[in-house]
XYZ file of N, CA and C in Angstrom:
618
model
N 144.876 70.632 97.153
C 143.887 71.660 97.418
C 144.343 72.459 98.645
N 144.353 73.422 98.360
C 144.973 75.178 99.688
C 143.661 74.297 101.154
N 144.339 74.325 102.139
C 143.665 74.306 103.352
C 142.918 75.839 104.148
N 141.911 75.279 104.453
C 141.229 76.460 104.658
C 141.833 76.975 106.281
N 141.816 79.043 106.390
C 142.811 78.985 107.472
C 142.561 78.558 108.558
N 140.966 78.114 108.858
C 141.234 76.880 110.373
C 141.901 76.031 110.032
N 141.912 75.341 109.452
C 142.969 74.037 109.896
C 144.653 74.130 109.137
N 144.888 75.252 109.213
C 146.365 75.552 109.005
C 146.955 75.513 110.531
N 147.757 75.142 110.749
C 148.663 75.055 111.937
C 148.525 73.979 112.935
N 148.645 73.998 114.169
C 148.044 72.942 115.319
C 146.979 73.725 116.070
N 145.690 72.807 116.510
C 145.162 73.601 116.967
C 145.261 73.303 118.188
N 145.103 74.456 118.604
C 145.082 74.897 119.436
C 143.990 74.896 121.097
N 143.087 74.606 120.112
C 141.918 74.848 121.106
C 141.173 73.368 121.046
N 142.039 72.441 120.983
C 141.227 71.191 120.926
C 141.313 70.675 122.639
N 142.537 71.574 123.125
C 142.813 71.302 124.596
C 143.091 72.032 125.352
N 142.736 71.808 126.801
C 143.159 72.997 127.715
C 144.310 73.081 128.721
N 144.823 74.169 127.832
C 146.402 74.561 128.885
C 146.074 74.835 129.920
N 147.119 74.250 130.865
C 147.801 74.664 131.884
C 148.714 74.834 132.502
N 148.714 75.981 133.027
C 150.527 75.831 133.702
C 150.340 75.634 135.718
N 151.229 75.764 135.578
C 151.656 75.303 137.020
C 151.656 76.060 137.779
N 151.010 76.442 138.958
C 151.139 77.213 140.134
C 152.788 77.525 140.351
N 153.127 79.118 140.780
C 154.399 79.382 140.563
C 154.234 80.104 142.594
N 154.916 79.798 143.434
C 154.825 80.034 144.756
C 156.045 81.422 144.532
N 155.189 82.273 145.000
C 156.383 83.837 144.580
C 156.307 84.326 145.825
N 157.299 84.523 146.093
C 157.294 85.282 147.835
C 157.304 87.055 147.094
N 155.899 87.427 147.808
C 155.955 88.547 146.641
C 156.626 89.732 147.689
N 156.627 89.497 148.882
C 157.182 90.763 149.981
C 158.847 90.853 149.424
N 159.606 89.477 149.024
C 161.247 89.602 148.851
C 160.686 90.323 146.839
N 160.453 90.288 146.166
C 159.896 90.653 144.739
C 159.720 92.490 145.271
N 158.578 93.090 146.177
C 158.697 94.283 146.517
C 159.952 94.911 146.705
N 160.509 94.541 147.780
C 161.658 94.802 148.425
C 162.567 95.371 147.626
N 163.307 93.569 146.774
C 164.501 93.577 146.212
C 164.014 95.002 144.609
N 162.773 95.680 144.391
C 162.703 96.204 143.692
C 163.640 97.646 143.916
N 163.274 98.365 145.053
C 163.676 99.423 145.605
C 165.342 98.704 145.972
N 165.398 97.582 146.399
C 166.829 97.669 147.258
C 167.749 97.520 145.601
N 167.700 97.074 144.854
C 168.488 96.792 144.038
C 168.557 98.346 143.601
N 167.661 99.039 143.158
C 167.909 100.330 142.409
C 168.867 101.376 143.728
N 168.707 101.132 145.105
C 169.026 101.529 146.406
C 170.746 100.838 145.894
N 170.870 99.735 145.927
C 172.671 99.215 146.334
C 173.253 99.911 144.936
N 172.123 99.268 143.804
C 173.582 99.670 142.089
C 173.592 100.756 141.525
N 172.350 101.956 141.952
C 172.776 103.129 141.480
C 172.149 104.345 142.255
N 170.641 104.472 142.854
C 170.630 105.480 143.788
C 171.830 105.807 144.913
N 172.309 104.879 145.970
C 172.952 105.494 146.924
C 174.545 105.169 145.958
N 174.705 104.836 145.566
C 176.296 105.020 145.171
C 176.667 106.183 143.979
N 175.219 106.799 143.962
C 175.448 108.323 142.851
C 175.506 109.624 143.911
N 175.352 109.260 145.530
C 175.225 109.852 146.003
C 176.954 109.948 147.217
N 177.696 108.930 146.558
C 178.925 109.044 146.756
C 179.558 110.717 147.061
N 180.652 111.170 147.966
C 181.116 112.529 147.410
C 180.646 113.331 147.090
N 179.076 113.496 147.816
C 178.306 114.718 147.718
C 178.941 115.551 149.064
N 179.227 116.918 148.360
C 180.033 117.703 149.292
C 179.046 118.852 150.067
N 179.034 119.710 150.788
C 178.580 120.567 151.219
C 177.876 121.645 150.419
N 178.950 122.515 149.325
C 178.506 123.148 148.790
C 177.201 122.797 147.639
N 177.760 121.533 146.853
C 176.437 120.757 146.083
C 175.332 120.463 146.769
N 175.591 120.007 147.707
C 173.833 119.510 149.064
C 173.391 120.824 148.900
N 173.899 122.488 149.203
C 173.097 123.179 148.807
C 172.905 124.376 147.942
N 173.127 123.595 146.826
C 173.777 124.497 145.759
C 172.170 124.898 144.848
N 171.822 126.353 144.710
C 170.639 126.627 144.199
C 170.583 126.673 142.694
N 170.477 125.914 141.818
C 170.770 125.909 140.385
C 169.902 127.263 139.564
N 168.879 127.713 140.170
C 168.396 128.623 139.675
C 167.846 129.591 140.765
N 167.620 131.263 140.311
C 166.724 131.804 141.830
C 165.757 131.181 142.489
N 165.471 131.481 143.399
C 164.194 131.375 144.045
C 164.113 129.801 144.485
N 164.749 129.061 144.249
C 164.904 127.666 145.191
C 164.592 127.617 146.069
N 163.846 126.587 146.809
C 163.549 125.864 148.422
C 164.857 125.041 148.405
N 165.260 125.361 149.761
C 166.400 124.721 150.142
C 166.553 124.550 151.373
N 167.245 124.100 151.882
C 167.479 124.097 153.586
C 168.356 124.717 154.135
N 168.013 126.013 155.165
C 168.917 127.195 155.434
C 169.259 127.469 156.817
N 170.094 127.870 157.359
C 170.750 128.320 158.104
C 169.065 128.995 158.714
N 169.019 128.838 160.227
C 167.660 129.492 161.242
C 167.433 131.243 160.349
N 166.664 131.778 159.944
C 166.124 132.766 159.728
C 166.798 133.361 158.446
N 167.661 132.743 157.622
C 168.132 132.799 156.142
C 167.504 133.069 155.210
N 165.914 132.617 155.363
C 165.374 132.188 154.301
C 164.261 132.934 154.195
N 163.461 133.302 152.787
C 162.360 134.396 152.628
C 160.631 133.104 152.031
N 161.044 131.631 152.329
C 160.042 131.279 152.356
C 158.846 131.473 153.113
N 157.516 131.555 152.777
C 156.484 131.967 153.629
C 156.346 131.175 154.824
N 156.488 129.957 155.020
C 157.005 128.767 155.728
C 158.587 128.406 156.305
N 159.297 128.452 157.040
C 160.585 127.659 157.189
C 160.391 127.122 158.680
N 160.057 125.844 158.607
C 160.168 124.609 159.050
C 160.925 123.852 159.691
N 161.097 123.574 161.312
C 162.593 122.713 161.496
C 162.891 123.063 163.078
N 163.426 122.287 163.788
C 163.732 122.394 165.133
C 164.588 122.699 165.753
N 165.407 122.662 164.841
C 166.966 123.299 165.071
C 167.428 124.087 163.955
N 168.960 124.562 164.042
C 169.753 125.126 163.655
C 169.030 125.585 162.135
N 168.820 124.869 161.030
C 168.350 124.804 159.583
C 166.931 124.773 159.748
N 166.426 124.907 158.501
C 164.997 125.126 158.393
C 164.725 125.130 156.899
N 163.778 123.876 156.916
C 162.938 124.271 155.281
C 162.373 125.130 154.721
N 162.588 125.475 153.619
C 161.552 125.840 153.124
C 160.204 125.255 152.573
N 159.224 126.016 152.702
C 158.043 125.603 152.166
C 156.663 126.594 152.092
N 155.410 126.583 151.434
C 154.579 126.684 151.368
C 153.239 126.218 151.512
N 152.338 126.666 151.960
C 150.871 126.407 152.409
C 150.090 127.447 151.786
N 149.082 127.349 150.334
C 148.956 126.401 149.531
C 150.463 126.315 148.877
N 150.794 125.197 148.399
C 151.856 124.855 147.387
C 152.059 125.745 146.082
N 152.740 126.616 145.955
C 153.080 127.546 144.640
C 152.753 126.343 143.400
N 152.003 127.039 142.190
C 151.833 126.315 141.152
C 152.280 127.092 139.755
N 152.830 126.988 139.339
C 154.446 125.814 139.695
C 155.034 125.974 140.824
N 155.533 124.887 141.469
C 156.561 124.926 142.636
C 158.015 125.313 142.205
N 158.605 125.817 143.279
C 159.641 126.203 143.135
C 160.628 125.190 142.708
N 161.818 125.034 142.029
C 162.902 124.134 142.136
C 163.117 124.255 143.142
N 163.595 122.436 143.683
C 163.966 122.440 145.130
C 165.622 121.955 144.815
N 166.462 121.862 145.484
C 167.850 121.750 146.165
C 168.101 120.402 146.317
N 169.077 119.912 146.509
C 169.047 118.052 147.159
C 169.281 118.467 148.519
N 169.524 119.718 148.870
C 169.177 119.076 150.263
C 167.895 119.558 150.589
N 167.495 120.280 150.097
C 165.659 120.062 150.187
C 164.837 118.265 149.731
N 165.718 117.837 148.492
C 164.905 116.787 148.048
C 165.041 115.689 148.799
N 166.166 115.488 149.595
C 167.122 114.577 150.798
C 166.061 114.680 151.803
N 165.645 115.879 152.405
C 165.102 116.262 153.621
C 163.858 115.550 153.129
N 163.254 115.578 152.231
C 162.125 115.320 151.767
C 161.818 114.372 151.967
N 162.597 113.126 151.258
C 162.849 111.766 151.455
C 162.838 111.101 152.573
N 163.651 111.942 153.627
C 163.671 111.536 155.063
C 162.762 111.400 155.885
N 162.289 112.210 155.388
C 160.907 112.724 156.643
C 159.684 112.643 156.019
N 159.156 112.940 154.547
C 157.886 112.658 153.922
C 157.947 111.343 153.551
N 159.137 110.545 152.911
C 158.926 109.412 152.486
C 159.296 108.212 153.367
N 160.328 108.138 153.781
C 160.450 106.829 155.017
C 159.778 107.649 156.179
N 160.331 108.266 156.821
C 160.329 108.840 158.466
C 159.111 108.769 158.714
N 158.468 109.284 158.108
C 156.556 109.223 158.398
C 156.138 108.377 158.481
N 156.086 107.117 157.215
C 155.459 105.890 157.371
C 156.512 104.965 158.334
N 157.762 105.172 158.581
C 158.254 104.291 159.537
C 157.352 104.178 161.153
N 157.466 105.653 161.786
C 156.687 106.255 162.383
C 155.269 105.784 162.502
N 154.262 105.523 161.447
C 153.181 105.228 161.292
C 153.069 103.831 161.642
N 153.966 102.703 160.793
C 153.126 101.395 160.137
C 154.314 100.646 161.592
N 155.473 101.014 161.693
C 156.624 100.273 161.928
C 157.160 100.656 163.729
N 156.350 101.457 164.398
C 156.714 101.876 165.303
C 157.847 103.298 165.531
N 158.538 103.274 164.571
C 159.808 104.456 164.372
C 159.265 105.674 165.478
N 160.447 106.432 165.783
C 160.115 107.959 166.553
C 159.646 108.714 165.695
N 158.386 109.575 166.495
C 157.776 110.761 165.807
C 158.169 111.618 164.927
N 158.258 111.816 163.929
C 158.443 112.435 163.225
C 158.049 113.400 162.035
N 158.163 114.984 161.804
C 157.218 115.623 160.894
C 157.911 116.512 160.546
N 157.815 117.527 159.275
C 158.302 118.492 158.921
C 158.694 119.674 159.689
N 157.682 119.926 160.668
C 157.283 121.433 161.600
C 158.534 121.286 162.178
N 158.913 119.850 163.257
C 159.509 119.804 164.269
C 161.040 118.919 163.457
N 161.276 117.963 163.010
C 162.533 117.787 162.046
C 163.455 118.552 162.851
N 164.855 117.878 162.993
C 166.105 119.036 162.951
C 166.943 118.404 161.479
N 166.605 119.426 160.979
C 167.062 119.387 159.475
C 169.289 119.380 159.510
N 169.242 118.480 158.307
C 170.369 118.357 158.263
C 171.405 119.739 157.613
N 172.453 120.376 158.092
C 173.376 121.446 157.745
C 174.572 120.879 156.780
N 174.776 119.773 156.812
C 175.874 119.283 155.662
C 175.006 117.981 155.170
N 175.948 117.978 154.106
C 175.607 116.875 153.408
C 175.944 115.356 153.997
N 177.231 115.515 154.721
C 177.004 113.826 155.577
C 176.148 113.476 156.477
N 175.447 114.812 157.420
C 174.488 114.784 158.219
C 173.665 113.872 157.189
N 172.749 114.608 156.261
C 171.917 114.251 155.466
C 172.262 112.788 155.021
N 172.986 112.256 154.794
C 173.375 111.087 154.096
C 173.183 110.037 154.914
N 173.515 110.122 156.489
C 173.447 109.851 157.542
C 172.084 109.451 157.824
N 171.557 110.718 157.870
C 169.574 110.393 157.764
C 168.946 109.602 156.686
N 169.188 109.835 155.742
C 169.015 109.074 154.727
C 169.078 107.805 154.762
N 170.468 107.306 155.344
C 170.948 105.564 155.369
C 170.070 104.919 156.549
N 170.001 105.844 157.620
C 168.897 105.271 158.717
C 167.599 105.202 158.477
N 166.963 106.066 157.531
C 165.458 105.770 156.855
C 165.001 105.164 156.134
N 166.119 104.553 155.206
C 165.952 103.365 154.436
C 165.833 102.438 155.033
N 166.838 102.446 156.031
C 167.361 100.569 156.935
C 166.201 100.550 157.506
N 165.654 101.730 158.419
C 164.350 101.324 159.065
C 163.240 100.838 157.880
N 162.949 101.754 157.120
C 161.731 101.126 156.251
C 162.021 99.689 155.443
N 163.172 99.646 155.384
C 163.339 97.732 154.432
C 163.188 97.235 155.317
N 163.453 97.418 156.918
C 163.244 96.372 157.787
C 162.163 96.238 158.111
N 161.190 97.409 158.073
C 159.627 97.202 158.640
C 159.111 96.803 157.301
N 159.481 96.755 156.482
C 158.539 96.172 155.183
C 158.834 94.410 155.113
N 160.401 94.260 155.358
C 160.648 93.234 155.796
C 159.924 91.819 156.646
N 159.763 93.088 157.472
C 159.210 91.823 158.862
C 157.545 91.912 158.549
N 156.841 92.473 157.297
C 155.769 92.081 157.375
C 155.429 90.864 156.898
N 156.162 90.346 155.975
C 155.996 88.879 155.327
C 155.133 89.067 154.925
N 154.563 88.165 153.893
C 153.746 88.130 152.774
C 152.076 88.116 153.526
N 151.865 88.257 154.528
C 150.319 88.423 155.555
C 150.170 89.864 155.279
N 151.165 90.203 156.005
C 151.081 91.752 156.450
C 150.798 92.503 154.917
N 151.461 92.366 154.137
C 150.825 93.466 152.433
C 149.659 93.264 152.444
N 149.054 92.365 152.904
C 147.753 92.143 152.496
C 146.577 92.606 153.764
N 146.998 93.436 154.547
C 146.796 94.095 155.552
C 146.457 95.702 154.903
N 145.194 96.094 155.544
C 144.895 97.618 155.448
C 145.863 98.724 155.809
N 146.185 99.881 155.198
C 147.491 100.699 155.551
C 146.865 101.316 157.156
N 145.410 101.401 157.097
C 144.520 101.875 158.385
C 145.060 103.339 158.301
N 144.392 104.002 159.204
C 144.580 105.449 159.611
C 145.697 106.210 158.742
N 146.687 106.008 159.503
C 147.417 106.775 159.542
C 148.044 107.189 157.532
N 147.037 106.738 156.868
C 147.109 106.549 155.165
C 145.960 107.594 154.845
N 144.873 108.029 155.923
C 143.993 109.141 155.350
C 143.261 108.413 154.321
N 142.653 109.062 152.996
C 141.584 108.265 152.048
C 142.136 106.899 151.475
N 143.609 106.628 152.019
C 144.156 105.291 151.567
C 144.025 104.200 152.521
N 143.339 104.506 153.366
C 143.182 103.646 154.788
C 143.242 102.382 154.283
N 142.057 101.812 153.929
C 141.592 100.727 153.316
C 142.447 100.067 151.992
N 143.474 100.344 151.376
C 144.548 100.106 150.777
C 145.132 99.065 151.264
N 145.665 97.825 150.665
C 146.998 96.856 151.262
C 147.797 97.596 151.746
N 148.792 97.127 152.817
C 150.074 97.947 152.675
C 150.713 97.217 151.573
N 150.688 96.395 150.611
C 151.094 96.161 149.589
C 151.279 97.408 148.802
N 149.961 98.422 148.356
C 149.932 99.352 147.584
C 151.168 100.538 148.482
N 151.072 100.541 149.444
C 152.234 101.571 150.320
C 153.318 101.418 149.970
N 153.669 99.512 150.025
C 155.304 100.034 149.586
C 155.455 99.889 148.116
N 154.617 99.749 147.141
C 154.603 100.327 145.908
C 154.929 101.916 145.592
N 154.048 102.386 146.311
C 153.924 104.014 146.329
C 155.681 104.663 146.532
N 155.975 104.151 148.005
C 157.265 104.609 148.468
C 158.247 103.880 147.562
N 158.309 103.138 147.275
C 159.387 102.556 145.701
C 159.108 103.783 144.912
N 158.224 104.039 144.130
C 158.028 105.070 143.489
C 158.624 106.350 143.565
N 158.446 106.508 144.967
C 158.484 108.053 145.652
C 160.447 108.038 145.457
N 160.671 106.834 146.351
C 162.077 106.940 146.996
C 163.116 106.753 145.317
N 162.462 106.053 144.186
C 163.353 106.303 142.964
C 163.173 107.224 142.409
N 162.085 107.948 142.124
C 161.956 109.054 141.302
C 162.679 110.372 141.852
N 162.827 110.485 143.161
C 163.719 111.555 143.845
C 164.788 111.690 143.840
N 165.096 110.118 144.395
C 166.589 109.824 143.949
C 166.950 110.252 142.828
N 166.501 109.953 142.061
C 167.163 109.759 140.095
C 167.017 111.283 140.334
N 166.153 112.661 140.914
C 165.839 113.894 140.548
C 167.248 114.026 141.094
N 167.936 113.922 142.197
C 169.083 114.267 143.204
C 170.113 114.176 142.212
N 169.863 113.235 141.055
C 171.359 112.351 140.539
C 171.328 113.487 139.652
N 170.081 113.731 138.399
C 169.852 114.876 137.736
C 170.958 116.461 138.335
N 170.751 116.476 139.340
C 171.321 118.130 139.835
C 172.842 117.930 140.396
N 173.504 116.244 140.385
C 174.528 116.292 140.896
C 175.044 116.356 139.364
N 174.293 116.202 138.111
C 175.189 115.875 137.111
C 175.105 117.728 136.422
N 173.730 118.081 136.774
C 174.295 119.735 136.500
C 175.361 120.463 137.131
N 175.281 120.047 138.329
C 176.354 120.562 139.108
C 177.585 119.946 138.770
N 177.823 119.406 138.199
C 179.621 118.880 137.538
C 179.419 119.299 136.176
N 178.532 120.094 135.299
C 178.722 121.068 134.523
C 178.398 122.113 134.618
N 178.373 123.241 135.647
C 178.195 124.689 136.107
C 179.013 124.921 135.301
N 178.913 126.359 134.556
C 179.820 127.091 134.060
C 180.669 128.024 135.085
């Protein structure tokens, strides 16, 4: 006689599973997320980036980073020699930006600020910035804004994520800094990978 389909198989529910508490150090799990995409393919696509590519405008009207008074943005930004471009409100659509606009970006909106904020780092902001003129400058800034932010994310150990971002996060105050260095993983790959995008147009310019 055909078994009816409860009692086809083992059941299941005559007992209760459990598994085992798994001890996850979740601050090295954050980290190694960004650092691994950081060692095997963000910074080593950024190998032999030359001068002219850091600011090479793939289409008109680009934000880029220019030489003091170069530039016809409504905004240009910066303490020295170069100067961003930018806008206040933000053009909708925004302009294509440059890698060395998207570099500068990285530096100073995505590590430099919150280093600054959470980690002690020197002041730092768009207005005042001395923006980088070559591309090793930039690369330069770059490698020091990372090292600072893995190290201040570092030394929070698994207490500190679970700590309010406070102030200096605006309506995210009250946030873990857990959710922060989620955010900046986010921020710091998706830019990257945009940078890798325009180095690979730029090795097919006609």
């Amino acid at each position: 006689m055909a078994h009816s389909p409860a009692h086809r198989g083992p059941r299941l529910s005559a007992s209760t599973p459990t598994v085992a508490a798994m001890d996850i150090d979740w601050n090295a799990q954050l980290t190694d997320q960004l650092d691994w995409h950081w060692q095997h393919q963000a910074r080593p696509r950024l190998d032999g980036l030359t001068d002219d590519e850091y600011l090479w405008e793939p289409v008109p009207g680009c934000w880029n980073v220019r030489r003091r008074g170069q530039g016809d943005a409504p905004i240009a930004a910066g303490s020295g020699g170069f100067t961003i471009d930018f806008a206040l409100p933000e053009p909708d659509p925004p302009p294509v930006t440059t890698i060395a606009w998207r570099l500068a970006h990285i530096v100073v909106g995505v590590f430099g600020t919150r280093v600054a904020s959470h980690f002690g780092g020197p002041p730092i902001d768009y207005e005042t910035h001395d923006y980088a003129g070559t591309a090793g400058e930039a690369l330069d800034h770059l490698d020091a804004g990372y090292a600072a932010w893995m190290s201040g994310v570092r030394r929070l150990g698994a207490a500190g994520l679970e700590q309010p971002c406070g102030p200096a996060e605006g309506p995210f105050a009250e946030h873990p800094m857990a959710a922060l260095v989620l955010h900046i993983n986010r921020e710091a790959i998706h830019h990257l990978a945009e940078v890798a995008l325009l180095r690979d147009l730029w090795a097919q310019r006609g």
